[in-house]
Coordinates of C-alpha atoms in Angstrom, one line a residue:
M1 CA 0.0 0.0 0.0
Q2 CA 1.1 3.5 -0.7
V3 CA 1.8 5.6 2.4
L4 CA 2.2 9.3 2.4
T5 CA 5.2 10.4 4.2
R6 CA 5.2 13.4 6.6
M7 CA 5.2 16.7 4.5
S8 CA 6.7 19.2 6.0
Q9 CA -10.8 24.7 35.2
P10 CA -14.3 24.7 35.1
T11 CA -16.2 22.1 37.1
A12 CA -18.8 20.1 35.2
R13 CA -22.4 20.4 36.3
V14 CA -25.1 17.7 36.0
A15 CA -28.3 18.5 34.1
N16 CA -31.5 18.0 36.1
Q17 CA -30.0 16.7 39.3
Q18 CA -33.3 15.6 40.9
G19 CA -32.6 11.9 40.4
P20 CA -32.4 9.3 37.7
T21 CA -36.0 9.9 36.6
K22 CA -35.2 13.6 35.9
R23 CA -32.0 13.2 34.0
S24 CA -31.6 15.1 30.8
T25 CA -32.9 13.4 27.7
R26 CA -32.1 16.3 25.3
L27 CA -30.4 14.6 22.4
A28 CA -29.8 15.0 18.7
V29 CA -29.6 11.6 17.0
N30 CA -28.9 10.3 13.5
A31 CA -30.8 7.3 12.4
T32 CA -29.2 7.0 9.0
P33 CA -27.7 3.5 8.6
A34 CA -24.0 3.3 8.0
S35 CA -22.6 1.7 4.9
Q36 CA -21.4 -1.8 5.6
A37 CA -19.1 -1.9 2.6
P38 CA -16.2 -4.3 3.1
A39 CA -13.0 -2.8 4.2
S40 CA -9.7 -3.1 2.5
S41 CA -7.6 -6.1 3.4
S42 CA -4.3 -4.5 2.4
A43 CA -1.7 -4.2 5.0
F44 CA -1.0 -0.8 6.6
L45 CA 2.7 -0.3 6.3
S46 CA 3.6 2.2 9.0
G47 CA 2.5 4.5 11.7
T48 CA 2.0 2.3 14.8
S49 CA 2.2 4.5 17.8
G50 CA 4.2 3.8 20.8
F51 CA 5.2 4.8 24.3
V52 CA 8.9 5.7 24.7
T53 CA 10.6 3.8 27.5
T54 CA 13.3 5.3 29.7
N55 CA 16.0 4.0 27.3
G56 CA 14.4 5.8 24.3
T57 CA 13.0 2.6 22.6
S58 CA 9.5 2.4 21.3
S59 CA 7.1 0.2 23.2
I60 CA 3.7 -1.1 22.2
S61 CA 1.0 1.3 21.1
R62 CA -1.4 2.9 23.6
V63 CA -4.3 0.9 22.4
Q64 CA -2.3 -2.4 22.4
H65 CA -0.9 -1.7 25.8
R66 CA -4.4 -1.1 27.2
A67 CA -6.0 -4.0 25.4
A68 CA -3.5 -6.4 27.0
S69 CA -4.8 -5.5 30.5
L70 CA -8.5 -5.1 29.7
S71 CA -11.1 -7.1 31.6
P72 CA -13.5 -9.1 29.5
R73 CA -16.2 -8.1 31.9
A74 CA -19.1 -6.2 30.4
A75 CA -19.8 -2.5 31.0
L76 CA -20.3 -1.3 34.6
A77 CA -24.0 -0.7 35.5
D78 CA -25.2 0.4 32.1
A79 CA -27.8 3.0 32.6
P80 CA -31.2 1.6 31.4
V81 CA -33.0 3.1 28.4
Q82 CA -36.7 3.5 27.9
A83 CA -38.7 0.8 26.2
A84 CA -39.3 3.0 23.2
A85 CA -36.5 2.6 20.6
I86 CA -34.2 5.6 20.5
A87 CA -32.2 5.9 17.4
V88 CA -28.4 6.5 17.9
E89 CA -25.8 8.1 15.7
Q90 CA -24.2 6.2 12.9
L91 CA -20.8 6.1 11.2
N92 CA -20.4 8.7 8.3
F93 CA -17.8 7.1 6.0
L94 CA -15.9 4.4 8.0
T95 CA -17.2 0.9 8.3
P96 CA -16.8 -1.0 11.6
A97 CA -14.1 -3.1 10.0
M98 CA -12.2 -0.1 8.8
A99 CA -12.4 1.5 12.2
Q100 CA -11.0 -1.6 13.8
K101 CA -8.2 -1.6 11.2
V102 CA -7.3 1.9 12.0
A103 CA -7.1 1.0 15.7
K104 CA -5.0 -2.1 15.0
D105 CA -2.6 -0.6 12.5
V106 CA -2.3 3.0 13.7
G107 CA -3.4 2.9 17.3
T108 CA -5.8 5.2 19.0
P109 CA -6.7 8.0 19.2
A110 CA -6.3 8.7 15.5
Y111 CA -7.9 11.3 13.2
V112 CA -9.2 9.8 10.0
Y113 CA -10.0 12.1 7.0
D114 CA -12.0 11.0 4.0
R115 CA -10.6 12.2 0.8
A116 CA -13.9 11.6 -1.1
T117 CA -15.8 13.9 1.3
L118 CA -13.1 16.5 1.1
E119 CA -13.3 16.7 -2.6
R120 CA -17.1 16.6 -2.7
Q121 CA -17.2 19.6 -0.3
A122 CA -14.6 21.5 -2.3
D123 CA -16.6 21.0 -5.5
E124 CA -19.7 22.3 -3.8
T125 CA -17.9 25.5 -2.7
L126 CA -16.7 26.1 -6.2
T127 CA -20.4 26.4 -7.3
F128 CA -21.0 29.3 -4.9
P129 CA -23.2 31.9 -6.8
N130 CA -21.2 34.8 -8.1
A131 CA -21.7 37.6 -10.7
F132 CA -18.1 38.2 -12.1
G133 CA -15.8 35.4 -10.9
L134 CA -15.0 33.5 -7.7
T135 CA -12.0 32.6 -5.6
V136 CA -12.5 30.0 -2.9
R137 CA -9.9 30.3 -0.1
Y138 CA -9.6 27.4 2.3
A139 CA -9.4 28.7 5.9
M140 CA -6.4 26.5 6.7
K141 CA -6.7 27.2 10.4
S142 CA -9.5 24.7 10.5
S143 CA -7.1 21.8 9.7
P144 CA -3.6 22.6 8.2
N145 CA -2.2 19.2 7.4
A146 CA -0.1 19.3 4.2
A147 CA -2.1 16.5 2.6
I148 CA -5.3 18.4 3.0
L149 CA -3.8 21.6 1.7
Q150 CA -2.5 19.7 -1.4
I151 CA -5.9 18.0 -2.1
F152 CA -7.6 21.4 -2.0
N153 CA -4.8 23.0 -4.1
K154 CA -5.3 20.4 -6.8
K155 CA -9.0 21.2 -6.7
G156 CA -8.2 24.9 -7.4
L157 CA -8.8 26.3 -4.0
H158 CA -6.6 29.0 -2.6
I159 CA -5.5 29.7 0.9
D160 CA -6.8 31.9 3.7
A161 CA -4.0 32.2 6.3
S162 CA -4.5 33.5 9.8
S163 CA -0.9 33.8 10.8
G164 CA 2.4 34.3 9.0
Y165 CA 3.4 30.9 10.2
E166 CA 0.5 29.4 8.4
C167 CA 1.8 31.0 5.2
I168 CA 5.2 29.4 5.8
R169 CA 3.5 26.0 6.5
A170 CA 1.5 26.2 3.3
M171 CA 4.6 27.1 1.2
E172 CA 6.4 24.1 2.7
A173 CA 3.5 22.0 1.5
G174 CA 4.0 23.3 -2.0
I175 CA 1.2 25.8 -2.2
P176 CA 2.2 28.9 -4.3
A177 CA 2.6 32.1 -2.3
S178 CA 0.5 33.9 -4.9
H179 CA -2.5 31.8 -3.8
M180 CA -2.3 32.9 -0.2
S181 CA -4.1 35.8 1.5
L182 CA -3.1 36.7 5.1
S183 CA -5.6 38.3 7.5
S184 CA -4.1 38.1 11.0
Q185 CA -4.7 39.3 14.5
E186 CA -0.9 39.6 14.7
L187 CA 0.9 40.9 11.6
P188 CA 4.2 39.1 11.8
S189 CA 7.5 40.9 11.9
F190 CA 8.5 39.2 8.6
F191 CA 5.4 40.2 6.7
A192 CA 7.4 42.2 4.1
E193 CA 9.2 39.0 3.1
L194 CA 5.9 37.3 2.6
V195 CA 4.7 40.2 0.4
S196 CA 7.9 39.8 -1.6
K197 CA 7.1 36.2 -2.3
G198 CA 3.6 37.1 -3.5
V199 CA 1.4 36.7 -0.4
K200 CA -1.5 39.1 -0.3
I201 CA -1.9 41.0 3.0
N202 CA -5.2 42.3 4.4
A203 CA -4.5 45.0 7.1
C204 CA -6.8 44.3 10.0
S205 CA -6.1 47.4 12.1
L206 CA -4.9 51.0 11.6
N207 CA -1.6 50.0 13.2
Q208 CA -1.2 47.1 10.7
L209 CA -2.0 49.5 7.9
E210 CA 0.6 52.0 9.1
R211 CA 3.3 49.3 9.4
Y212 CA 2.4 47.9 6.0
G213 CA 2.8 51.4 4.5
M214 CA 6.1 52.0 6.1
E215 CA 7.5 48.7 4.9
C216 CA 5.8 48.5 1.5
P217 CA 5.0 52.0 0.3
G218 CA 3.5 52.3 -3.2
T219 CA 2.2 48.7 -3.3
K220 CA -1.2 47.0 -3.3
V221 CA -3.0 46.1 0.0
G222 CA -6.3 44.8 1.2
L223 CA -8.3 46.1 4.1
R224 CA -10.3 44.0 6.5
F225 CA -13.2 46.0 8.0
N226 CA -15.6 45.3 10.8
P227 CA -18.9 46.3 9.2
G228 CA -20.6 46.9 12.5
M229 CA -22.6 43.7 12.7
G230 CA -21.8 40.0 13.4
S231 CA -23.3 36.6 13.2
G232 CA -22.6 33.5 15.3
G233 CA -24.0 31.3 18.0
N234 CA -22.1 33.1 20.7
T235 CA -19.3 35.6 21.3
K236 CA -16.8 32.8 20.7
T237 CA -17.9 32.4 17.1
N238 CA -19.0 36.0 16.4
V239 CA -16.2 38.1 14.7
G240 CA -18.2 41.2 13.8
G241 CA -19.9 44.1 15.7
T242 CA -18.8 46.1 18.7
S243 CA -17.9 43.1 20.8
S244 CA -15.3 41.9 18.2
S245 CA -11.7 43.0 17.8
F246 CA -11.5 41.6 14.3
G247 CA -11.0 44.2 11.5
I248 CA -10.9 47.9 11.2
W249 CA -14.1 49.5 12.7
H250 CA -16.0 50.9 9.7
E251 CA -16.3 54.4 11.2
L252 CA -12.5 54.7 11.0
L253 CA -12.7 54.8 7.2
P254 CA -11.3 58.4 7.0
E255 CA -8.3 57.4 9.0
C256 CA -7.7 54.4 6.6
Q257 CA -7.9 56.7 3.6
A258 CA -5.4 59.1 5.2
I259 CA -2.9 56.3 5.8
V260 CA -3.4 54.9 2.3
A261 CA -2.7 58.4 0.8
K262 CA 0.3 58.9 3.1
Y263 CA 2.1 55.9 1.7
N264 CA 0.7 55.9 -1.8
L265 CA -1.0 52.5 -1.3
T266 CA -3.5 51.0 -3.7
V267 CA -6.4 49.3 -2.0
E268 CA -7.3 46.3 -4.2
R269 CA -9.3 44.2 -1.8
I270 CA -12.0 44.8 0.8
H271 CA -12.5 41.9 3.3
T272 CA -15.3 41.4 5.9
H273 CA -16.1 38.4 7.9
I274 CA -18.9 38.5 10.5
G275 CA -18.8 35.0 12.1
S276 CA -20.4 31.6 12.0
G277 CA -23.9 32.4 10.7
S278 CA -26.0 31.3 7.8
D279 CA -28.9 33.7 7.5
P280 CA -29.3 34.8 3.8
A281 CA -30.8 38.1 4.9
V282 CA -27.7 38.9 7.1
W283 CA -25.4 37.9 4.3
Q284 CA -27.2 40.2 1.9
K285 CA -27.1 43.0 4.3
V286 CA -23.4 42.6 5.0
S287 CA -22.6 42.3 1.3
G288 CA -24.4 45.6 0.8
M289 CA -22.5 47.3 3.6
S290 CA -19.2 45.8 2.3
L291 CA -19.9 47.1 -1.3
D292 CA -20.4 50.5 0.3
L293 CA -16.9 50.4 1.6
C294 CA -15.7 49.3 -1.9
R295 CA -17.2 52.5 -3.3
Q296 CA -14.7 54.5 -1.2
F297 CA -11.7 52.9 -2.9
P298 CA -11.8 53.2 -6.7
D299 CA -9.2 50.6 -7.3
V300 CA -10.9 47.7 -5.5
D301 CA -11.5 44.8 -7.7
T302 CA -12.2 42.1 -5.2
L303 CA -14.6 41.7 -2.2
N304 CA -14.0 39.0 0.3
L305 CA -17.0 38.1 2.4
G306 CA -15.3 35.5 4.6
G307 CA -16.7 32.2 5.6
G308 CA -18.3 30.8 8.8
Y309 CA -20.8 28.6 7.0
K310 CA -22.6 26.4 9.5
V311 CA -22.4 22.6 9.2
G312 CA -24.7 20.3 11.1
R313 CA -22.8 17.5 12.8
M314 CA -25.8 16.1 14.5
K315 CA -29.0 15.2 12.6
H316 CA -31.0 18.1 14.1
E317 CA -28.4 20.7 13.3
K318 CA -28.9 22.7 10.1
S319 CA -26.2 23.1 7.4
T320 CA -25.7 26.2 5.2
D321 CA -27.2 26.1 1.8
L322 CA -24.6 27.9 -0.2
Q323 CA -26.9 28.5 -3.1
L324 CA -29.5 30.0 -0.9
I325 CA -27.1 32.5 0.8
G326 CA -25.1 33.3 -2.2
E327 CA -27.9 34.1 -4.7
P328 CA -29.0 37.4 -3.2
V329 CA -25.3 38.5 -3.2
V330 CA -25.2 38.1 -7.0
G331 CA -27.7 40.8 -7.4
E332 CA -25.8 43.1 -5.0
F333 CA -22.7 42.7 -7.1
Q334 CA -24.6 43.3 -10.4
T335 CA -26.2 46.5 -9.0
F336 CA -22.8 47.7 -7.9
A337 CA -21.4 47.1 -11.4
K338 CA -24.2 49.1 -13.0
E339 CA -23.6 52.0 -10.7
T340 CA -19.8 52.1 -10.8
G341 CA -18.7 50.2 -13.9
R342 CA -16.7 47.8 -11.7
K343 CA -17.2 44.1 -11.9
L344 CA -15.9 42.8 -8.6
R345 CA -14.6 39.3 -8.0
L346 CA -16.0 37.5 -5.1
E347 CA -13.8 35.6 -2.5
I348 CA -15.1 33.3 0.2
E349 CA -13.2 31.5 3.0
P350 CA -14.8 28.2 4.0
G351 CA -13.2 26.1 6.6
T352 CA -15.8 24.2 8.6
F353 CA -17.9 23.7 5.5
L354 CA -15.1 21.8 3.9
L355 CA -13.8 19.9 6.9
A356 CA -16.4 19.4 9.6
N357 CA -17.9 16.0 8.5
S358 CA -14.8 15.0 6.5
A359 CA -13.1 13.4 9.5
C360 CA -13.6 11.5 12.6
I361 CA -11.6 10.4 15.6
V362 CA -11.2 6.7 16.3
S363 CA -10.8 6.2 20.0
T364 CA -10.8 3.4 22.6
I365 CA -12.8 3.0 25.8
Q366 CA -10.0 2.6 28.2
D367 CA -12.0 2.5 31.4
M368 CA -15.6 2.6 32.7
V369 CA -16.8 3.7 36.1
T370 CA -20.1 4.1 37.8
T371 CA -21.3 6.4 40.6
G372 CA -24.1 4.1 41.7
E373 CA -27.8 3.7 41.1
D374 CA -28.6 7.4 41.4
G375 CA -25.4 8.4 39.5
Y376 CA -24.0 7.8 36.1
T377 CA -21.9 5.4 34.1
F378 CA -18.9 7.1 32.6
L379 CA -17.0 6.0 29.5
K380 CA -13.4 7.1 29.9
M381 CA -11.8 7.5 26.5
D382 CA -8.1 7.5 25.5
T383 CA -8.8 10.8 23.9
G384 CA -10.4 14.1 25.1
M385 CA -9.6 17.7 24.9
T386 CA -6.2 16.8 23.7
E387 CA -7.8 15.9 20.4
L388 CA -11.4 17.3 20.6
L389 CA -11.7 20.6 22.5
R390 CA -15.0 21.8 21.0
P391 CA -17.3 20.1 23.5
S392 CA -15.4 21.5 26.4
L393 CA -15.1 25.0 24.8
Y394 CA -18.5 25.5 23.2
G395 CA -20.7 22.7 24.4
S396 CA -20.6 21.4 20.8
Q397 CA -22.2 18.1 19.9
H398 CA -20.4 15.3 18.1
P399 CA -22.0 12.0 17.1
L400 CA -20.5 9.2 19.3
V401 CA -20.7 5.7 17.7
V402 CA -19.7 2.5 19.6
V403 CA -17.9 0.0 17.5
Q404 CA -17.6 -3.2 19.5
K405 CA -14.2 -4.9 19.4
H406 CA -15.7 -8.2 18.2
G407 CA -18.5 -6.9 16.0
N408 CA -19.0 -5.9 12.4
K409 CA -21.9 -3.6 12.9
V410 CA -23.1 -0.8 15.1
A411 CA -26.3 -0.5 17.1
S412 CA -29.2 1.3 15.4
T413 CA -31.0 2.0 18.6
A414 CA -30.0 2.9 22.1
E415 CA -29.0 0.1 24.4
A416 CA -27.6 2.2 27.3
R417 CA -26.9 5.7 28.3
Y418 CA -23.4 7.0 29.1
V419 CA -21.6 10.2 30.1
V420 CA -18.5 10.2 27.9
V421 CA -15.4 11.9 29.2
G422 CA -11.8 12.4 28.2
H423 CA -8.5 11.2 29.6
C424 CA -7.2 14.5 31.0
C425 CA -7.0 15.2 34.7
E426 CA -9.6 18.0 34.2
S427 CA -13.2 18.0 35.3
G428 CA -14.0 20.1 32.2
D429 CA -12.7 17.3 29.8
L430 CA -16.3 16.4 28.9
I431 CA -17.1 14.9 25.5
S432 CA -20.9 14.6 26.0
P433 CA -22.0 17.9 27.4
E434 CA -25.5 19.3 27.1
P435 CA -25.8 21.3 23.9
D436 CA -24.1 24.7 24.2
Q437 CA -23.5 24.0 27.9
P438 CA -19.9 22.8 28.2
E439 CA -20.1 22.4 32.0
T440 CA -23.3 20.3 32.1
L441 CA -23.2 16.5 31.8
Q442 CA -25.4 14.8 29.3
Q443 CA -26.2 11.1 29.3
R444 CA -26.0 10.0 25.7
P445 CA -28.1 7.0 24.4
M446 CA -25.6 4.7 22.7
G447 CA -24.9 1.2 21.8
K448 CA -23.9 -1.1 24.6
A449 CA -20.2 -0.6 25.4
E450 CA -17.4 -2.5 27.1
T451 CA -13.9 -1.5 28.0
G452 CA -11.8 -2.0 25.0
D453 CA -14.6 -1.2 22.5
L454 CA -14.0 1.7 20.1
V455 CA -15.9 4.9 19.9
V456 CA -15.8 6.8 16.6
M457 CA -16.3 10.5 17.2
E458 CA -17.7 12.0 14.0
G459 CA -17.6 15.6 12.8
A460 CA -14.0 16.0 13.9
G461 CA -12.5 17.5 10.8
A462 CA -12.6 21.2 11.5
Y463 CA -11.0 22.9 14.5
C464 CA -10.1 19.6 16.2
A465 CA -6.6 18.6 15.3
S466 CA -5.7 22.2 14.8
M467 CA -7.4 23.5 18.0
A468 CA -6.8 21.0 20.7
T469 CA -5.1 21.4 24.1
K470 CA -1.9 20.0 22.7
H471 CA 0.4 18.2 25.2
Y472 CA -1.9 18.8 28.2
N473 CA -1.0 16.1 30.8
S474 CA 2.0 15.4 28.4
F475 CA -0.2 13.3 26.0
P476 CA 1.6 13.1 22.6
E477 CA -0.1 14.3 19.4
A478 CA -2.4 11.8 17.8
A479 CA -1.8 10.3 14.4
E480 CA -3.6 11.5 11.3
V481 CA -4.7 9.2 8.5
M482 CA -6.3 9.8 5.1
L483 CA -8.9 7.3 3.8
D484 CA -8.5 7.2 0.0
G485 CA -11.1 4.8 -1.3
T486 CA -10.2 1.6 0.6
Q487 CA -6.6 2.7 1.2
L488 CA -5.3 4.3 4.4
H489 CA -2.4 6.7 4.2
L490 CA -0.6 8.0 7.2
I491 CA -0.4 11.8 6.9
R492 CA 1.0 12.5 10.4
K493 CA 2.9 10.1 12.6
R494 CA 1.9 9.8 16.2
Q495 CA 4.3 11.8 18.2
E496 CA 6.9 10.1 20.3
V497 CA 6.5 11.2 23.9
H498 CA 10.1 12.5 24.3
Q499 CA 9.4 14.9 21.4
I500 CA 7.2 16.9 23.7
W501 CA 10.0 18.2 25.7
Q502 CA 12.9 18.0 23.2
N503 CA 13.2 21.8 23.0
E504 CA 13.4 22.3 26.8
M505 CA 16.7 23.6 28.2
P506 CA 18.2 22.8 31.6
L507 CA 19.0 25.5 34.1
P508 CA 22.7 26.4 34.3
L509 CA 24.8 24.2 36.6
G510 CA 24.8 25.4 40.1
T511 CA 21.6 27.3 40.0
L512 CA 19.5 24.6 41.7

């Protein structure tokens, strides 16, 4: 088999604590049956994870180590479910056999990306309605692995970078600098070097614009504005309006124009991004406000409206219809062209839309504990906020699918209820919180589980590998794998534990 080489303390609360009959039953479930297509029988050639012993040699993988000591005893005190059948979440693109193969050959936890889903989502973004041309920029902060960047580059997507270091990372992956746009909260000290290579810069504050003008007078630049309104489920996903520090406040337009004139700059792009919202009316309004800003700079030829397209990970969650939100914007661009004679190119910056349901985490139940008849049964995973921070941070919901270690199918209806927690010594390391309540426990109806079974955590493509509490409790980075048809390709090796502290330096002799 071909294998890709490496490229480049809050306390949890309990919902409805009045007793077992009052426990929360709020749940979003997916009753769609998983495909049971046969998995590949080809050998996985490399990537087995390992502990590092005191003499520096690799030992058996975490999952193998745990499996050797697992008790065959069934799950502790499974919380009963009601007689009425409750549908449970299903696998998206893996089969049970393939999930078991990942665990056997790579170890757990491991991220698995599905190339077919990545490419399908990329194709959909390229159909975004536009009047006079479209550039789709992948928001690489959502998942910056080189293999993902290369797949999207082959599809024709460009890059939206959020730091100078992301630009360097993308270049190392072979992405042309001319395909990159940098909009950053921190303009790097080396931004002029990036500009010289062809990276496009969007100044996101008056200070950034002044610095750009001093270093690159007489050149072209983009401006990111805060148009005065935002969209998102909470302040953590809202990047517009008075509560957001992102972009130049729209009322500071005269100051922008003064700096542009001072350094003889040409403003060629206007950029706005208001957050994770999908309301067509909001999009139309923001596009109109952004076009008003374009009117103030006669050389603007591109308007970037950002991304933030919602994607439903759970069955009840809605996903953005790109055609629905994009169509009204076409009319706004056409009206602008009639009034000004300028046909602006549209740019969008999807991240979650491309990645969210394109990956999962394959993990192992390494322990189970109960807190008695009036308490809960906890599944303790070998993953947690070190790989999947979103539940702890936002109260986000992810489908959790039990794959029994000796089975070839997953349950279609609930057989037990569990609270699923991570492996960190942190009460907030909660994988099954109540929706939008990261500190509140939720009992999830799931298939019957035992220690040593797998749990596949779906919807783990965006802001998971890239936004985890890396190295907390000194857990090494998990492996990343690309599913390409029936083939598995290792795209990031599991980190050896000694690599975590390899850059640490001892204190000088005699100081202790």
